[in-house]
PDB file of C-alpha atoms in Angstrom:
ATOM      1  CA  UNK A   1     -34.417   4.611 -30.353  1.00 45.00           C
ATOM      2  CA  UNK A   2     -32.944   6.548 -27.478  1.00 48.00           C
ATOM      3  CA  UNK A   3     -29.459   5.952 -26.227  1.00 53.00           C
ATOM      4  CA  UNK A   4     -28.611   6.230 -22.559  1.00 52.00           C
ATOM      5  CA  UNK A   5     -25.895   8.734 -21.929  1.00 58.00           C
ATOM      6  CA  UNK A   6     -22.786   7.039 -20.615  1.00 61.00           C
ATOM      7  CA  UNK A   7     -21.368   8.498 -17.443  1.00 60.00           C
ATOM      8  CA  UNK A   8     -17.751   9.582 -17.891  1.00 64.00           C
ATOM      9  CA  UNK A   9     -15.209   7.815 -15.694  1.00 64.00           C
ATOM     10  CA  UNK A  10     -13.352  10.955 -14.659  1.00 69.00           C
ATOM     11  CA  UNK A  11     -15.940  13.448 -13.469  1.00 80.00           C
ATOM     12  CA  UNK A  12     -14.868  16.774 -11.985  1.00 80.00           C
ATOM     13  CA  UNK A  13     -15.586  15.422  -8.513  1.00 80.00           C
ATOM     14  CA  UNK A  14     -13.526  12.284  -9.132  1.00 87.00           C
ATOM     15  CA  UNK A  15     -10.597  14.281 -10.474  1.00 89.00           C
ATOM     16  CA  UNK A  16     -10.727  16.578  -7.459  1.00 91.00           C
ATOM     17  CA  UNK A  17     -11.009  13.685  -5.004  1.00 92.00           C
ATOM     18  CA  UNK A  18      -8.155  11.771  -6.666  1.00 94.00           C
ATOM     19  CA  UNK A  19      -5.977  14.896  -6.588  1.00 94.00           C
ATOM     20  CA  UNK A  20      -6.653  15.522  -2.872  1.00 95.00           C
ATOM     21  CA  UNK A  21      -6.110  11.876  -1.874  1.00 96.00           C
ATOM     22  CA  UNK A  22      -2.923  11.729  -3.984  1.00 96.00           C
ATOM     23  CA  UNK A  23      -1.579  14.845  -2.253  1.00 96.00           C
ATOM     24  CA  UNK A  24      -2.329  13.393   1.199  1.00 96.00           C
ATOM     25  CA  UNK A  25      -0.750  10.097   0.182  1.00 96.00           C
ATOM     26  CA  UNK A  26       2.385  11.854  -1.108  1.00 95.00           C
ATOM     27  CA  UNK A  27       2.739  13.818   2.148  1.00 95.00           C
ATOM     28  CA  UNK A  28       2.387  10.634   4.229  1.00 94.00           C
ATOM     29  CA  UNK A  29       5.133   9.124   2.052  1.00 92.00           C
ATOM     30  CA  UNK A  30       7.636  11.766   3.183  1.00 91.00           C
ATOM     31  CA  UNK A  31      10.425  10.692   5.599  1.00 87.00           C
ATOM     32  CA  UNK A  32       9.085  12.718   8.579  1.00 88.00           C
ATOM     33  CA  UNK A  33       5.917  10.606   8.548  1.00 90.00           C
ATOM     34  CA  UNK A  34       7.724   7.262   8.458  1.00 89.00           C
ATOM     35  CA  UNK A  35       7.991   5.373  11.744  1.00 92.00           C
ATOM     36  CA  UNK A  36      11.130   3.214  12.172  1.00 92.00           C
ATOM     37  CA  UNK A  37      10.138  -0.231  13.411  1.00 90.00           C
ATOM     38  CA  UNK A  38      12.863  -2.821  12.905  1.00 84.00           C
ATOM     39  CA  UNK A  39      16.168  -2.769  10.982  1.00 82.00           C
ATOM     40  CA  UNK A  40      15.519  -0.842   7.718  1.00 81.00           C
ATOM     41  CA  UNK A  41      11.742  -1.321   7.858  1.00 88.00           C
ATOM     42  CA  UNK A  42       9.657   1.804   8.413  1.00 90.00           C
ATOM     43  CA  UNK A  43       5.923   2.036   8.927  1.00 94.00           C
ATOM     44  CA  UNK A  44       3.990   4.550   6.845  1.00 94.00           C
ATOM     45  CA  UNK A  45       0.312   5.080   6.094  1.00 96.00           C
ATOM     46  CA  UNK A  46       0.676   6.483   2.580  1.00 95.00           C
ATOM     47  CA  UNK A  47      -1.394   3.677   1.027  1.00 97.00           C
ATOM     48  CA  UNK A  48      -4.396   4.530   3.215  1.00 97.00           C
ATOM     49  CA  UNK A  49      -5.724   7.326   0.920  1.00 97.00           C
ATOM     50  CA  UNK A  50      -5.399   5.009  -2.099  1.00 97.00           C
ATOM     51  CA  UNK A  51      -7.420   2.324  -0.317  1.00 97.00           C
ATOM     52  CA  UNK A  52     -10.096   4.869   0.580  1.00 97.00           C
ATOM     53  CA  UNK A  53     -10.142   6.051  -3.023  1.00 96.00           C
ATOM     54  CA  UNK A  54     -10.339   2.484  -4.319  1.00 95.00           C
ATOM     55  CA  UNK A  55     -13.329   1.759  -2.102  1.00 96.00           C
ATOM     56  CA  UNK A  56     -15.132   4.991  -2.988  1.00 93.00           C
ATOM     57  CA  UNK A  57     -14.350   5.268  -6.714  1.00 92.00           C
ATOM     58  CA  UNK A  58     -13.147   1.856  -7.835  1.00 92.00           C
ATOM     59  CA  UNK A  59      -9.827   0.012  -8.356  1.00 95.00           C
ATOM     60  CA  UNK A  60      -8.598   2.247 -11.191  1.00 95.00           C
ATOM     61  CA  UNK A  61      -8.879   5.369  -9.035  1.00 94.00           C
ATOM     62  CA  UNK A  62      -6.923   3.643  -6.273  1.00 95.00           C
ATOM     63  CA  UNK A  63      -4.229   2.686  -8.775  1.00 96.00           C
ATOM     64  CA  UNK A  64      -4.011   6.262 -10.051  1.00 96.00           C
ATOM     65  CA  UNK A  65      -3.555   7.581  -6.508  1.00 97.00           C
ATOM     66  CA  UNK A  66      -0.782   5.029  -5.885  1.00 96.00           C
ATOM     67  CA  UNK A  67       0.926   5.926  -9.160  1.00 96.00           C
ATOM     68  CA  UNK A  68       0.840   9.671  -8.435  1.00 96.00           C
ATOM     69  CA  UNK A  69       2.178   9.098  -4.923  1.00 95.00           C
ATOM     70  CA  UNK A  70       5.053   6.987  -6.222  1.00 94.00           C
ATOM     71  CA  UNK A  71       5.837   9.476  -9.002  1.00 94.00           C
ATOM     72  CA  UNK A  72       5.996  12.331  -6.480  1.00 93.00           C
ATOM     73  CA  UNK A  73       8.095  10.099  -4.222  1.00 91.00           C
ATOM     74  CA  UNK A  74      10.738   9.992  -6.936  1.00 89.00           C
ATOM     75  CA  UNK A  75      11.364  13.702  -6.288  1.00 88.00           C
ATOM     76  CA  UNK A  76      12.890  12.897  -2.877  1.00 84.00           C
ATOM     77  CA  UNK A  77      13.996   9.307  -3.437  1.00 81.00           C
ATOM     78  CA  UNK A  78      17.032   7.941  -1.638  1.00 78.00           C
ATOM     79  CA  UNK A  79      16.828   4.574  -3.394  1.00 79.00           C
ATOM     80  CA  UNK A  80      17.114   5.601  -7.070  1.00 81.00           C
ATOM     81  CA  UNK A  81      13.459   4.726  -7.502  1.00 84.00           C
ATOM     82  CA  UNK A  82      13.802   1.125  -6.322  1.00 87.00           C
ATOM     83  CA  UNK A  83      11.968   1.736  -3.058  1.00 85.00           C
ATOM     84  CA  UNK A  84       9.202   3.683  -4.808  1.00 89.00           C
ATOM     85  CA  UNK A  85       8.609   0.919  -7.357  1.00 91.00           C
ATOM     86  CA  UNK A  86       8.526  -1.743  -4.638  1.00 91.00           C
ATOM     87  CA  UNK A  87       6.167   0.409  -2.559  1.00 93.00           C
ATOM     88  CA  UNK A  88       3.874   0.849  -5.577  1.00 95.00           C
ATOM     89  CA  UNK A  89       3.739  -2.907  -6.200  1.00 94.00           C
ATOM     90  CA  UNK A  90       3.012  -3.682  -2.549  1.00 95.00           C
ATOM     91  CA  UNK A  91       0.360  -0.948  -2.390  1.00 96.00           C
ATOM     92  CA  UNK A  92      -1.194  -2.263  -5.592  1.00 97.00           C
ATOM     93  CA  UNK A  93      -1.233  -5.779  -4.132  1.00 97.00           C
ATOM     94  CA  UNK A  94      -3.362  -4.427  -1.276  1.00 97.00           C
ATOM     95  CA  UNK A  95      -5.582  -1.871  -3.020  1.00 97.00           C
ATOM     96  CA  UNK A  96      -6.458  -3.815  -6.183  1.00 97.00           C
ATOM     97  CA  UNK A  97      -7.940  -6.999  -4.643  1.00 97.00           C
ATOM     98  CA  UNK A  98      -9.506  -5.107  -1.725  1.00 97.00           C
ATOM     99  CA  UNK A  99     -11.313  -2.580  -3.944  1.00 97.00           C
ATOM    100  CA  UNK A 100     -12.283  -5.190  -6.561  1.00 97.00           C
ATOM    101  CA  UNK A 101     -13.947  -7.351  -3.923  1.00 97.00           C
ATOM    102  CA  UNK A 102     -15.641  -4.355  -2.315  1.00 96.00           C
ATOM    103  CA  UNK A 103     -16.874  -3.186  -5.727  1.00 93.00           C
ATOM    104  CA  UNK A 104     -18.749  -6.470  -6.138  1.00 93.00           C
ATOM    105  CA  UNK A 105     -19.823  -6.800  -2.499  1.00 93.00           C
ATOM    106  CA  UNK A 106     -20.549  -3.319  -1.243  1.00 89.00           C
ATOM    107  CA  UNK A 107     -21.057  -3.978   2.448  1.00 92.00           C
ATOM    108  CA  UNK A 108     -19.039  -4.047   5.642  1.00 92.00           C
ATOM    109  CA  UNK A 109     -18.533  -7.771   5.065  1.00 94.00           C
ATOM    110  CA  UNK A 110     -17.256  -7.101   1.547  1.00 95.00           C
ATOM    111  CA  UNK A 111     -14.838  -4.474   2.847  1.00 95.00           C
ATOM    112  CA  UNK A 112     -13.503  -6.819   5.542  1.00 96.00           C
ATOM    113  CA  UNK A 113     -13.082  -9.713   3.103  1.00 97.00           C
ATOM    114  CA  UNK A 114     -11.421  -7.390   0.594  1.00 97.00           C
ATOM    115  CA  UNK A 115      -8.938  -6.051   3.117  1.00 97.00           C
ATOM    116  CA  UNK A 116      -8.114  -9.539   4.431  1.00 97.00           C
ATOM    117  CA  UNK A 117      -7.444 -10.798   0.892  1.00 98.00           C
ATOM    118  CA  UNK A 118      -5.505  -7.618   0.095  1.00 97.00           C
ATOM    119  CA  UNK A 119      -3.400  -8.028   3.230  1.00 97.00           C
ATOM    120  CA  UNK A 120      -2.476 -11.608   2.319  1.00 97.00           C
ATOM    121  CA  UNK A 121      -1.584 -10.647  -1.282  1.00 97.00           C
ATOM    122  CA  UNK A 122       0.410  -7.617  -0.069  1.00 97.00           C
ATOM    123  CA  UNK A 123       2.389  -9.773   2.383  1.00 97.00           C
ATOM    124  CA  UNK A 124       3.256 -12.230  -0.395  1.00 97.00           C
ATOM    125  CA  UNK A 125       4.319  -9.341  -2.638  1.00 96.00           C
ATOM    126  CA  UNK A 126       6.395  -7.850   0.199  1.00 95.00           C
ATOM    127  CA  UNK A 127       8.169 -11.151   0.855  1.00 96.00           C
ATOM    128  CA  UNK A 128       9.017 -11.635  -2.836  1.00 95.00           C
ATOM    129  CA  UNK A 129      10.065  -8.026  -3.473  1.00 94.00           C
ATOM    130  CA  UNK A 130      12.242  -7.993  -0.348  1.00 92.00           C
ATOM    131  CA  UNK A 131      13.785 -11.336  -1.178  1.00 92.00           C
ATOM    132  CA  UNK A 132      14.650 -10.589  -4.784  1.00 91.00           C
ATOM    133  CA  UNK A 133      14.863  -6.782  -4.964  1.00 89.00           C
ATOM    134  CA  UNK A 134      15.039  -4.778  -1.744  1.00 88.00           C
ATOM    135  CA  UNK A 135      17.410  -6.861   0.403  1.00 88.00           C
ATOM    136  CA  UNK A 136      19.971  -7.224  -2.431  1.00 88.00           C
ATOM    137  CA  UNK A 137      19.571  -3.483  -3.096  1.00 86.00           C
ATOM    138  CA  UNK A 138      20.141  -2.484   0.554  1.00 81.00           C
ATOM    139  CA  UNK A 139      23.111  -4.831   0.598  1.00 84.00           C
ATOM    140  CA  UNK A 140      24.716  -2.723  -2.145  1.00 84.00           C
ATOM    141  CA  UNK A 141      23.594   0.673  -0.804  1.00 79.00           C
ATOM    142  CA  UNK A 142      24.810   0.044   2.753  1.00 77.00           C
ATOM    143  CA  UNK A 143      27.857  -1.870   1.544  1.00 84.00           C
ATOM    144  CA  UNK A 144      26.885  -4.937   3.542  1.00 84.00           C
ATOM    145  CA  UNK A 145      27.060  -8.551   2.570  1.00 86.00           C
ATOM    146  CA  UNK A 146      23.915 -10.647   2.597  1.00 87.00           C
ATOM    147  CA  UNK A 147      25.459 -12.603   5.464  1.00 88.00           C
ATOM    148  CA  UNK A 148      25.769  -9.408   7.524  1.00 89.00           C
ATOM    149  CA  UNK A 149      22.122  -8.485   6.900  1.00 89.00           C
ATOM    150  CA  UNK A 150      21.012 -11.975   7.918  1.00 90.00           C
ATOM    151  CA  UNK A 151      23.221 -11.622  11.010  1.00 91.00           C
ATOM    152  CA  UNK A 152      21.383  -8.422  11.964  1.00 90.00           C
ATOM    153  CA  UNK A 153      18.107 -10.303  11.788  1.00 89.00           C
ATOM    154  CA  UNK A 154      19.600 -13.228  13.689  1.00 91.00           C
ATOM    155  CA  UNK A 155      20.288 -10.954  16.654  1.00 90.00           C
ATOM    156  CA  UNK A 156      16.538 -10.356  16.874  1.00 89.00           C
ATOM    157  CA  UNK A 157      15.413 -13.877  15.980  1.00 90.00           C
ATOM    158  CA  UNK A 158      18.028 -16.618  16.450  1.00 90.00           C
ATOM    159  CA  UNK A 159      15.974 -18.917  14.186  1.00 91.00           C
ATOM    160  CA  UNK A 160      16.940 -16.799  11.154  1.00 91.00           C
ATOM    161  CA  UNK A 161      19.523 -18.711   9.122  1.00 90.00           C
ATOM    162  CA  UNK A 162      19.061 -17.517   5.523  1.00 90.00           C
ATOM    163  CA  UNK A 163      17.183 -15.065   3.283  1.00 90.00           C
ATOM    164  CA  UNK A 164      13.927 -17.026   3.406  1.00 93.00           C
ATOM    165  CA  UNK A 165      13.848 -17.228   7.186  1.00 93.00           C
ATOM    166  CA  UNK A 166      14.736 -13.506   7.297  1.00 94.00           C
ATOM    167  CA  UNK A 167      11.692 -12.497   5.259  1.00 94.00           C
ATOM    168  CA  UNK A 168       9.438 -14.987   7.069  1.00 94.00           C
ATOM    169  CA  UNK A 169      10.445 -13.847  10.566  1.00 94.00           C
ATOM    170  CA  UNK A 170      10.830 -10.107   9.883  1.00 94.00           C
ATOM    171  CA  UNK A 171       9.351  -8.977   6.555  1.00 94.00           C
ATOM    172  CA  UNK A 172       6.102 -10.960   6.766  1.00 96.00           C
ATOM    173  CA  UNK A 173       5.196 -10.029  10.403  1.00 95.00           C
ATOM    174  CA  UNK A 174       6.099  -6.367   9.779  1.00 95.00           C
ATOM    175  CA  UNK A 175       3.806  -6.238   6.746  1.00 96.00           C
ATOM    176  CA  UNK A 176       1.051  -8.076   8.595  1.00 97.00           C
ATOM    177  CA  UNK A 177       1.122  -5.358  11.268  1.00 96.00           C
ATOM    178  CA  UNK A 178       1.325  -2.584   8.660  1.00 96.00           C
ATOM    179  CA  UNK A 179      -1.607  -3.734   6.545  1.00 97.00           C
ATOM    180  CA  UNK A 180      -3.679  -4.731   9.556  1.00 97.00           C
ATOM    181  CA  UNK A 181      -3.303  -1.191  10.942  1.00 97.00           C
ATOM    182  CA  UNK A 182      -4.148   0.395   7.576  1.00 97.00           C
ATOM    183  CA  UNK A 183      -7.179  -1.903   7.265  1.00 97.00           C
ATOM    184  CA  UNK A 184      -8.328  -1.060  10.787  1.00 97.00           C
ATOM    185  CA  UNK A 185      -8.049   2.696  10.214  1.00 96.00           C
ATOM    186  CA  UNK A 186      -9.806   2.376   6.849  1.00 96.00           C
ATOM    187  CA  UNK A 187     -12.633   0.432   8.487  1.00 94.00           C
ATOM    188  CA  UNK A 188     -13.023   3.123  11.141  1.00 94.00           C
ATOM    189  CA  UNK A 189     -12.959   6.221   8.914  1.00 94.00           C
ATOM    190  CA  UNK A 190     -14.392   5.080   5.566  1.00 92.00           C
ATOM    191  CA  UNK A 191     -18.069   5.321   6.507  1.00 90.00           C
ATOM    192  CA  UNK A 192     -17.796   8.824   8.084  1.00 91.00           C
ATOM    193  CA  UNK A 193     -15.784  10.024   5.047  1.00 90.00           C
ATOM    194  CA  UNK A 194     -17.950   8.230   2.490  1.00 88.00           C
ATOM    195  CA  UNK A 195     -20.311  11.183   1.821  1.00 85.00           C
ATOM    196  CA  UNK A 196     -17.327  13.434   1.128  1.00 85.00           C
ATOM    197  CA  UNK A 197     -15.541  10.847  -1.036  1.00 85.00           C
ATOM    198  CA  UNK A 198     -18.673  10.149  -3.080  1.00 77.00           C
ATOM    199  CA  UNK A 199     -19.864  13.753  -3.181  1.00 70.00           C
ATOM    200  CA  UNK A 200     -22.969  14.073  -5.308  1.00 42.00           C
ATOM    201  CA  UNK A 201     -22.025  11.176  -7.624  1.00 45.00           C
ATOM    202  CA  UNK A 202     -24.985   9.029  -6.508  1.00 45.00           C
ATOM    203  CA  UNK A 203     -27.358  11.779  -7.519  1.00 41.00           C
ATOM    204  CA  UNK A 204     -25.820  12.382 -10.927  1.00 38.00           C
TER     205      UNK A 204
END
């Protein structure tokens, strides 16, 4: 009775690809590559390499890239690790469902559905993490009361009256734009990069 040889999860090509994507992700996570948008919210594309890796090599690879990026981010953290942990959770909320769906439906339709679901989950995670972790944290760091932070948002959107309206009028739309842009770029570059990301794995 012959046994089929199981393919190892971490091949040399996968390790190399994960390392390269993690390095790119970590660089995009640096302050010079962050784009200030509104209040203390900054747009960055550091989750993009993890999403590409998740599509090409599976959800676990995407998670590893996110984890390495966040670990390297701790080397230059200005938030005592709070921002990096929140960023990891929000990135995971996008990459995990998107790559899981694409893994089971490997087509353009599967990628689109995956990124739409990932965007929705990431927005929910962003709202909750901002509401219960980040906004209270920034309140302490910047020595501002919650009322003052809500007041800053109220200057932009008069309908903001409390924490929930703050995250619904500012946090949620910001994250919708962020993940929509990341999804769009991923959709445009994944296919051209696919041969490089997969390497010779299909022939092994």
